[in-house]
Coordinates of C-alpha atoms in Angstrom, one line a residue:
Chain A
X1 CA 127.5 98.0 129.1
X2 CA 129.1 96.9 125.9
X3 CA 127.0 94.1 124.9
X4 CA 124.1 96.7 125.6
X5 CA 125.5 99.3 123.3
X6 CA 125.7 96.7 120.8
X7 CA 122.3 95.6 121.0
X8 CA 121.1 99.4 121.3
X9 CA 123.2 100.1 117.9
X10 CA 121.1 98.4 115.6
X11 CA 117.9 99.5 117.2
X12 CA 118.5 102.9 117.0
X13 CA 119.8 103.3 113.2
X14 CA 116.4 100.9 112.3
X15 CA 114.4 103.6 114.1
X16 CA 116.4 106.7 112.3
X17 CA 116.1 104.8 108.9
X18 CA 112.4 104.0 109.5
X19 CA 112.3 108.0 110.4
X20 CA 114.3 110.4 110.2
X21 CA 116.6 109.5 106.8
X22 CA 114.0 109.4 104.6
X23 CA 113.6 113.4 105.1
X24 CA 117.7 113.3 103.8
X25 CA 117.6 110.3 101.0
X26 CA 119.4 110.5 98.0
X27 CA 117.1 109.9 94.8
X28 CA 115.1 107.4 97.2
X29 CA 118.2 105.9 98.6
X30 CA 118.6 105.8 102.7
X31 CA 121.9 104.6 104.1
X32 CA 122.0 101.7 106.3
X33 CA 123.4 102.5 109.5
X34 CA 123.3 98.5 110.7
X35 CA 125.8 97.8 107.8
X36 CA 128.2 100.7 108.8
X37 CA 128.2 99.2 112.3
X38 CA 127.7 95.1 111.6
X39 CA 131.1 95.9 109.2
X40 CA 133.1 98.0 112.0
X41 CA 132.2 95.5 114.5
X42 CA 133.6 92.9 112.1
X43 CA 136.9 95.2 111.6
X44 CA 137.6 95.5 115.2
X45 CA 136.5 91.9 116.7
X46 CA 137.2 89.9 113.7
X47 CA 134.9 87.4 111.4
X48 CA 133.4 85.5 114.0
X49 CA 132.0 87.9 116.0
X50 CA 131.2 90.1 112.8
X51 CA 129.1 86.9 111.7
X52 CA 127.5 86.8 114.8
X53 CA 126.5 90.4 114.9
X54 CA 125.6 90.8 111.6
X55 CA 123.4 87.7 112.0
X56 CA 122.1 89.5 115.3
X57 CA 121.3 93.0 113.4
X58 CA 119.9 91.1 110.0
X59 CA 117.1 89.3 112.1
X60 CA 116.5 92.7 114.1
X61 CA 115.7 94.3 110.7
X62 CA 114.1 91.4 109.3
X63 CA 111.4 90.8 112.1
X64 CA 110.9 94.6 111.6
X65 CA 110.1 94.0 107.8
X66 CA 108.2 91.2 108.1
X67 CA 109.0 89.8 105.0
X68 CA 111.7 87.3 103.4
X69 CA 113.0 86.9 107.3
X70 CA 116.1 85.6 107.1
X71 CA 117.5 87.4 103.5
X72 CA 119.6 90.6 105.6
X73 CA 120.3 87.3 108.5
X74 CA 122.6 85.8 105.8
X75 CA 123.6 89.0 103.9
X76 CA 124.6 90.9 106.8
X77 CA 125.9 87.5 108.6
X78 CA 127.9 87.2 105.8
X79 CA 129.7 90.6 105.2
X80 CA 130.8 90.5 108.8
X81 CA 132.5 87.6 108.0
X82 CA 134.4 89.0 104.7
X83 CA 134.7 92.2 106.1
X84 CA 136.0 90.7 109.7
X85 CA 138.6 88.3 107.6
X86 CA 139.4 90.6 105.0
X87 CA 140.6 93.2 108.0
X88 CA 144.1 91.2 108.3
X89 CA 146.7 93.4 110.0
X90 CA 145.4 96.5 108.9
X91 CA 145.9 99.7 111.2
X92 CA 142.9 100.2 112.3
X93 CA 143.7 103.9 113.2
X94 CA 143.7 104.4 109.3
X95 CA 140.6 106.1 108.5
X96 CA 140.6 105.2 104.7
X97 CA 140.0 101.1 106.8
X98 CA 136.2 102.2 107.6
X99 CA 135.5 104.0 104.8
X100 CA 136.8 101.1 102.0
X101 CA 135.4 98.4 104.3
X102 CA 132.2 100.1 104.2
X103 CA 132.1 100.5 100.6
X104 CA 132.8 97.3 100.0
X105 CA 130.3 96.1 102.5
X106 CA 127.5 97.9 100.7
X107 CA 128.4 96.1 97.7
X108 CA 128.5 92.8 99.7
X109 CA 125.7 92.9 101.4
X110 CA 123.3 94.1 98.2
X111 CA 124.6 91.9 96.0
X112 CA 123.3 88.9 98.2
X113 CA 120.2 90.6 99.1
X114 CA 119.7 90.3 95.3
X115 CA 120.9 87.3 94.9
X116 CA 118.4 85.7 97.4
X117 CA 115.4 88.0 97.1
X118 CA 115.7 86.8 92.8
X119 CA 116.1 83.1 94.0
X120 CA 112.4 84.2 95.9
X121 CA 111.0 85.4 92.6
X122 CA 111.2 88.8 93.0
X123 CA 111.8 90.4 89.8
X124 CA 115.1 93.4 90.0
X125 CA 116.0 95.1 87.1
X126 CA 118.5 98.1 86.9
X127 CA 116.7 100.6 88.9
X128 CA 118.7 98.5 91.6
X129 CA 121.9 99.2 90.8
X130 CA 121.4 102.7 91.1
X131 CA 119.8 102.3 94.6
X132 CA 122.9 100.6 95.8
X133 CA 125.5 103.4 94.0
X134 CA 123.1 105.5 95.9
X135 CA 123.3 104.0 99.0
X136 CA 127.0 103.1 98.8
X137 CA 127.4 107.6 98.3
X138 CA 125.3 107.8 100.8
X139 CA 127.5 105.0 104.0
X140 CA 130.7 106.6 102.4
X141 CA 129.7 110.2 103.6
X142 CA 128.4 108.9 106.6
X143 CA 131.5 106.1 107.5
X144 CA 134.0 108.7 108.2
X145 CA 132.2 110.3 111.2
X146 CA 130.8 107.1 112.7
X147 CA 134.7 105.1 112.1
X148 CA 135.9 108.4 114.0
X149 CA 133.2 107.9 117.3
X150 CA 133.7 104.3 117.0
X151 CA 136.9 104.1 117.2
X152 CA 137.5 106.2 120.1
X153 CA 134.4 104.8 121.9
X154 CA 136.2 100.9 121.5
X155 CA 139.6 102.0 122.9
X156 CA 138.6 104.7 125.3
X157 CA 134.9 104.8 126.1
X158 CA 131.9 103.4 126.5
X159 CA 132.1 100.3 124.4
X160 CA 135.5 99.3 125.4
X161 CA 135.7 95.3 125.7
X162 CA 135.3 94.3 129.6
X163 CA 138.8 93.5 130.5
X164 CA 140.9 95.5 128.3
X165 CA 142.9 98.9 129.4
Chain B
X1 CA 137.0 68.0 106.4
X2 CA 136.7 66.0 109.5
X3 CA 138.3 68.9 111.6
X4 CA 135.7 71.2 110.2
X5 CA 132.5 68.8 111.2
X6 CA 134.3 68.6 114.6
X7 CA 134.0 72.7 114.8
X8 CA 131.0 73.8 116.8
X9 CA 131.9 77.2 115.1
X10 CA 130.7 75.5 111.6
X11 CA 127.6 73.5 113.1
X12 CA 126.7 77.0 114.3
X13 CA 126.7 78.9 111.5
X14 CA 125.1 75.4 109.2
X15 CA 121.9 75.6 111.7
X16 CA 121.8 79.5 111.0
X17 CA 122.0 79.4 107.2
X18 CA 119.5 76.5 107.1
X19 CA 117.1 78.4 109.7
X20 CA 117.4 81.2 107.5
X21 CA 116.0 79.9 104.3
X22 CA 113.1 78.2 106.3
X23 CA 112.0 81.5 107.7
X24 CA 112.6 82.5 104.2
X25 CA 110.9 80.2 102.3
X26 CA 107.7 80.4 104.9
X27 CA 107.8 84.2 105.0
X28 CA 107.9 84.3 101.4
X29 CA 104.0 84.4 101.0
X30 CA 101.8 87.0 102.2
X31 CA 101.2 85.6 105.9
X32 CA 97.4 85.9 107.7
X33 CA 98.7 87.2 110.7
X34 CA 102.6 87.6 112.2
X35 CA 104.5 86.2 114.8
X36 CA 104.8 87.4 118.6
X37 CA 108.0 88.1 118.4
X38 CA 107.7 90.7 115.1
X39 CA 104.8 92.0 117.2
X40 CA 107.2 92.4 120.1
X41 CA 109.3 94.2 117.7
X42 CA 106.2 96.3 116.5
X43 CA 105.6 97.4 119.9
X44 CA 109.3 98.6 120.7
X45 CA 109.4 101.5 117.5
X46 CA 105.7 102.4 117.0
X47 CA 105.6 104.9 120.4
X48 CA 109.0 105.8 119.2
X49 CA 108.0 106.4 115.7
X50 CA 104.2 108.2 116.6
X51 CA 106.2 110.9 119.1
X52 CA 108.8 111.5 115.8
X53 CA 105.8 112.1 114.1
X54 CA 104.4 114.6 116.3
X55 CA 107.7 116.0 116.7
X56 CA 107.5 116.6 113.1
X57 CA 104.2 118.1 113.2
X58 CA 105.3 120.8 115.8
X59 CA 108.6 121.7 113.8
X60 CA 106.3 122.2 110.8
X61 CA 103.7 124.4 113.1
X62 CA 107.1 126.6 114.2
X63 CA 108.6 126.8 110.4
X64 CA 105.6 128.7 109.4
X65 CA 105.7 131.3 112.4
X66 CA 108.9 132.3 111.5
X67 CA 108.3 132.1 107.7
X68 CA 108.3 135.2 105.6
X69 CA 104.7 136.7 105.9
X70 CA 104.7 136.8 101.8
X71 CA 105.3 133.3 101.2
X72 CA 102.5 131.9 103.4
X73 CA 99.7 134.7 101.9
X74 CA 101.0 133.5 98.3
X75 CA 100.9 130.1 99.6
X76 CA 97.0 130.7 100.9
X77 CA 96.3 133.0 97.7
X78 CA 97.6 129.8 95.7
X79 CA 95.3 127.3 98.3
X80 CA 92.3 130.1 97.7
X81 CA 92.1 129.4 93.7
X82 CA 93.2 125.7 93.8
X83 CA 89.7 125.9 96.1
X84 CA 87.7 127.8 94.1
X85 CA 88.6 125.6 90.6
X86 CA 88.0 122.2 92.6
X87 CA 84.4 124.0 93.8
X88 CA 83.5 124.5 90.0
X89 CA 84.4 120.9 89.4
X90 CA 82.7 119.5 92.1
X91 CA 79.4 121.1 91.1
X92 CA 79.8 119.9 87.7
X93 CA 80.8 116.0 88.8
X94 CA 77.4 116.1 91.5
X95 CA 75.4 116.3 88.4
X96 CA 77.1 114.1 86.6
X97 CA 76.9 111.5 90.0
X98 CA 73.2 112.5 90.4
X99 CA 72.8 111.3 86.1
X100 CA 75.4 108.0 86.7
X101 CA 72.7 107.1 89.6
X102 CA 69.6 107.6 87.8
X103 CA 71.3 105.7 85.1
X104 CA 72.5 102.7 87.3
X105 CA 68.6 102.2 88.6
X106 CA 67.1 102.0 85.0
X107 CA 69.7 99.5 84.3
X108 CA 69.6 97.8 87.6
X109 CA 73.5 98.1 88.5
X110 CA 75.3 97.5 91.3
X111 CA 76.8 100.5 93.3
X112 CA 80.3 100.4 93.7
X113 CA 81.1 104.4 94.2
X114 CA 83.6 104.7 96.5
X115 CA 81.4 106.9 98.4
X116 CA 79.9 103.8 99.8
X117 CA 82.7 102.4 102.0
X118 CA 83.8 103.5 105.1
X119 CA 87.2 105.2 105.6
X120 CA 89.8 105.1 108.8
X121 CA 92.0 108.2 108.3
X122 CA 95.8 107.5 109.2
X123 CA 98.9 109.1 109.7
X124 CA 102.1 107.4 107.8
X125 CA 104.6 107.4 111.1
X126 CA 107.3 105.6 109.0
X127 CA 108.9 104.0 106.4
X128 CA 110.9 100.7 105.4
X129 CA 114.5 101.0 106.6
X130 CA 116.3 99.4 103.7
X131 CA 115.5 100.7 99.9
X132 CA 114.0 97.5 98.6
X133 CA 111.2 97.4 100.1
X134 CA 108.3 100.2 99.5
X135 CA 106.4 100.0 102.6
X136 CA 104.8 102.5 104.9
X137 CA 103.9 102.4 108.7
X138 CA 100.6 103.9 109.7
X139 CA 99.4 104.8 113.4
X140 CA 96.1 102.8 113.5
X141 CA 96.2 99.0 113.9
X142 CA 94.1 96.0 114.9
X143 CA 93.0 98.0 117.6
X144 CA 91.4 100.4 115.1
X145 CA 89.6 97.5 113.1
X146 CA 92.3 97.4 110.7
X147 CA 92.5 93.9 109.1
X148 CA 95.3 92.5 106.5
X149 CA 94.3 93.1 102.7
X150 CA 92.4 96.3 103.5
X151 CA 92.5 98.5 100.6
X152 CA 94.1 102.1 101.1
X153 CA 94.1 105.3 98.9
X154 CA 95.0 108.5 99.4
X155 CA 92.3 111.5 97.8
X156 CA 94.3 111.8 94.5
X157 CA 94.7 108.0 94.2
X158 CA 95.4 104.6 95.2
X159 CA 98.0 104.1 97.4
X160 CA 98.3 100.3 98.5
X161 CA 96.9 97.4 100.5
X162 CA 97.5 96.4 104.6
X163 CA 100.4 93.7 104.9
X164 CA 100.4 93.1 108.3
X165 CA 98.9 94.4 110.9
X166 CA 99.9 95.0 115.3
X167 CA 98.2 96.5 117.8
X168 CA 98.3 100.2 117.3
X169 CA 99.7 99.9 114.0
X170 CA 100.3 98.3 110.7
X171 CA 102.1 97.9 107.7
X172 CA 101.1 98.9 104.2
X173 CA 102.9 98.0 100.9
X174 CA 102.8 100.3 98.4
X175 CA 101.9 99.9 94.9
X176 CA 105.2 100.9 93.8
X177 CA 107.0 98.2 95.7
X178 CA 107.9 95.5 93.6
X179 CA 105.9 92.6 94.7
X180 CA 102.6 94.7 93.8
X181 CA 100.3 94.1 91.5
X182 CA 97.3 95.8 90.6
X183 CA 94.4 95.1 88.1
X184 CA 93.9 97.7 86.2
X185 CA 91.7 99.4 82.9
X186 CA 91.9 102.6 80.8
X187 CA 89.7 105.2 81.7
X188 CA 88.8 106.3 78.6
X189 CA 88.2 103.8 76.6
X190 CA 87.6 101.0 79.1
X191 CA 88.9 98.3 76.9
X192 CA 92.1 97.4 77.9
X193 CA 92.7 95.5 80.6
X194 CA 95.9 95.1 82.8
X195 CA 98.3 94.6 85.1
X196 CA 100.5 97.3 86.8
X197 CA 103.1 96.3 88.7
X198 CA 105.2 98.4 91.2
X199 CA 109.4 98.9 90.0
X200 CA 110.8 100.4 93.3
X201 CA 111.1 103.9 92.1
X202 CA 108.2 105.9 93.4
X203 CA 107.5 107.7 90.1
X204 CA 107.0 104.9 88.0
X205 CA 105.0 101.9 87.5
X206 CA 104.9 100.0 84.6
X207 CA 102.2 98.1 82.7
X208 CA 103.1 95.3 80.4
X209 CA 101.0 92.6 78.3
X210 CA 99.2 95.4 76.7
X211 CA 97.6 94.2 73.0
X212 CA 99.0 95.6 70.3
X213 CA 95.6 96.8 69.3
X214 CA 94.9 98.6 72.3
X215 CA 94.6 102.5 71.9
X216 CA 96.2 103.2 74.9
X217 CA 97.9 106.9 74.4
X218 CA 100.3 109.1 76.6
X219 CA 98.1 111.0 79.6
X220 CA 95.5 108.6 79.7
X221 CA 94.5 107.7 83.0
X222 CA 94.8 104.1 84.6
X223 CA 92.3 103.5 87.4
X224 CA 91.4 99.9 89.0
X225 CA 89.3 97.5 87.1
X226 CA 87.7 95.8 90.2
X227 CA 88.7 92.6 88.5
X228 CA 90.7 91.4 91.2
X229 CA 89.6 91.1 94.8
X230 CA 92.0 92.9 96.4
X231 CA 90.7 97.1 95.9
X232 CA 87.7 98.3 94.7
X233 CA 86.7 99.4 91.3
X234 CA 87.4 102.7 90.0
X235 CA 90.7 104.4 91.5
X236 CA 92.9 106.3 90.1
X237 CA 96.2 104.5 89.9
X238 CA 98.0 106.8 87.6
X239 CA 98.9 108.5 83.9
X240 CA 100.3 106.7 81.3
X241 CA 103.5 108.7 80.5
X242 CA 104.9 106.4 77.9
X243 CA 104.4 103.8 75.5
X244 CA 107.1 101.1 74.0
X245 CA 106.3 98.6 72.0
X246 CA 107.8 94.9 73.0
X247 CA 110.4 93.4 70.4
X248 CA 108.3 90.6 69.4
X249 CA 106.0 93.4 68.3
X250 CA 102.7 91.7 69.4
X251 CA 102.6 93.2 72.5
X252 CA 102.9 97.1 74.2
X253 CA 104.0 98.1 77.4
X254 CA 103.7 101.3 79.2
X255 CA 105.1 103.5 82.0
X256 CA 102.2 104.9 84.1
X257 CA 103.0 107.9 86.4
X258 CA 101.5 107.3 90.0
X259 CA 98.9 109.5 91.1
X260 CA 100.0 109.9 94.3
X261 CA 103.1 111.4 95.1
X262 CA 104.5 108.4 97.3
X263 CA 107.8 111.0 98.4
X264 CA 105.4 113.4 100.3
X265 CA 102.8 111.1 101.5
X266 CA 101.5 111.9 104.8
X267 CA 98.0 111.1 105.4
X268 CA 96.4 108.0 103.9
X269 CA 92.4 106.5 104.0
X270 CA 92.1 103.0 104.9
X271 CA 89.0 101.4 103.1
X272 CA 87.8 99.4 105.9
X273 CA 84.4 98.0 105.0
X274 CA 85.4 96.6 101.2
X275 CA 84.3 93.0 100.4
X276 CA 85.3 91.6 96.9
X277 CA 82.5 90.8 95.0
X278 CA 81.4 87.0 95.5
X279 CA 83.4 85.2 92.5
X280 CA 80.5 82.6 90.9
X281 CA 81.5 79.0 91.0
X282 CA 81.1 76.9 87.4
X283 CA 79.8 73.5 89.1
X284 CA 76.6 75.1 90.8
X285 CA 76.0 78.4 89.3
X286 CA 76.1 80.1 92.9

């Protein structure tokens, strides 16, 4: 049941940002609902697993794209790993953890989307920064909600870890 | 160093990174068709994203029957005129069709009105799901006819070409998506020629490598020169809605205001019977 929520996670917040999000965007910026959960993952299970999801969710949304497959592999695959170290001994009960852990994810993960769609040839100028500022408004109004739900959901529901009380 | 090689954790993660700049590197390019597996994916969201889309339609159809009775006959008395304007223009552009043909058959041109190619009407059931790309999802796909590189346009203007394509639906990249290009000429004067090429934002494109001769102006219209083979001649692309001049001074560049508005795009045309003309080779003279 777990590892099928996981999977469904991603799925789901491609469809809703394919659909439904860009009826709410800010100045043409969606959030990204697979960073909010590839960072929480990361926060709660550490950089390994982080990696591994956020490798999981980046080929999800790259397969749906179609194009530069393997850019949001490494970006996301990456922020769960700085997010999932980076976590330490924080108390995770703290909401202020997922909201700052998604900021900084945001930043993270677009700066080496960037990075690797310039190395492609794609030509960014500053329009982009104010995409990501967008986007980055846009996970922070939406992180405190989700960290609330996912947090109870890890330790009491649906998604809690087979073998732990 | 040698505890790290000894890590399956690290080989792991070195075949990923590696794997992922392949698939980069070969995705890269515009692609004749795509894999089964992005098809797979394909499959999953399109039924998903067609019944949002009818969803949508219905919530629309409801929104109006409980909307104020004033606002809908303005909105029809608005519609009404809007009507009666385009009617006047539309007489006035027959004749001037009917002169442009008589002309064209004197001088022995070639047509290429759009009114000659066949259109596939289709619904836009999505949109990318990350904010660098600029790309639409429509409902009709391979098993409409649709084909990769297929030009689309919209009736106030061009809109963008087919990326790839699925079963029952395909992809289209706008022309305000940064990897677009489009070859373009001034309506008016019909003397410059150009490039515009997409910035991310929906309201603006921008046009560089103007002359510094050229006497391109604000609110002149930009539609496609035909020059390349990728859309047909004469669509409206957009209004130039600025002009700056480069600091080496020889050359201007422009901001062109799209056409379309790419935030409420609903409905687009897919232009499914346009061939580029037949470029002539130098060695035989063919």
């Amino acid at each position: 049941m777990y590892y099928f929520i996981l999977a469904l996670l991603p799925v789901l917040s491609i469809f809703l940002q394919s659909t439904i999000f860009h009826y709410f965007s800010i100045k043409g910026s969606i959030p990204d609902l697979v960073l909010i959960f590839v960072v929480f993952h990361a926060v709660f299970r550490g950089e390994r697993r982080g990696t591994l999801y956020g490798v999981f969710c980046g080929l999800l949304e790259d397969l749906y794209m179609g194009r530069f497959i393997g850019v949001n592999v490494l970006a996301k695959g990456l922020t769960g790993y700085i997010m999932g170290k980076a976590q330490g001994n924080v108390f995770k009960e703290n909401l202020w953890v997922g909201i700052i852990t998604v900021v900084a994810g945001t930043f993270i993960n677009s700066l080496v989307v960037a990075v690797l769609l310039m190395a492609n040839g794609t030509v960014l100028d500053l329009e982009v920064v104010y995409s990501v500022l967008y986007q980055c408004l846009y996970n922070l109004l939406l992180a405190g909600p989700i960290y609330i739900w996912y947090y109870y959901y890890i330790y009491d529901g649906l998604m809690r870890a087979a073998g732990e009380n | 160093m040698f505890k790290l090689l000894k890590s399956k954790w690290f080989w792991l993660i070195l075949v990923v990174v590696i794997g992922a700049f392949i698939t980069m590197n070969q995705t890269s390019l515009p692609r004749e068709d795509i894999t089964l597996l992005e098809k797979a994916v394909h499959g999953i969201y399109t039924p998903l994203q067609n019944g949002i889309n009818d969803i949508r339609g219905h919530w629309g159809y409801i929104g109006d029957l409980v909307s104020d009775k004033r606002t809908l006959q303005n909105r029809i008395n608005e519609l009404e005129k809007r009507n009666i304007q385009m009617a006047i223009d539309n007489q006035a552009l027959r004749e001037y069709e009917a002169q442009a043909k008589r002309l064209q058959e004197l001088l022995e041109f070639k047509e290429d009105n759009l009114d000659i190619y066949d259109l596939q009407a289709a619904a836009i059931i999505a949109r990318s799901p990350n904010n660098w790309n600029k790309t639409v999802l429509i409902n009709v796909g391979a098993n409409a006819g649709i084909q990769r590189g297929m030009p689309v346009i919209h009736p106030d203007g061009l809109v963008g070409r087919i990326s790839s394509v699925s079963q029952n639906s395909a992809q289209v990249s706008l022309i305000t998506d940064r990897e677009m290009a489009v070859g373009v000429i001034l309506q008016r004067s019909r003397e410059t020629n150009g490039i515009v090429e997409g910035t991310g934002s929906s309201d603006v494109l921008r046009m560089n490598n103007i002359p510094y001769y050229s006497s391109i102006e604000e609110n002149d219209r930009v539609i496609t020169s035909g020059l390349s083979a990728n859309y047909p001649k004469g669509i409206v692309v957009g209004t130039v809605s600025k002009v700056n001049r480069e600091p080496s001074g020889l050359l201007l560049s422009a901001e062109v205001k799209p056409a379309v508005d790419f935030d409420r795009l609903e409905e687009v045309l897919v232009i499914t019977n346009y061939h580029p003309p037949p470029v002539e080779d130098e060695e035989t003279g063919e």
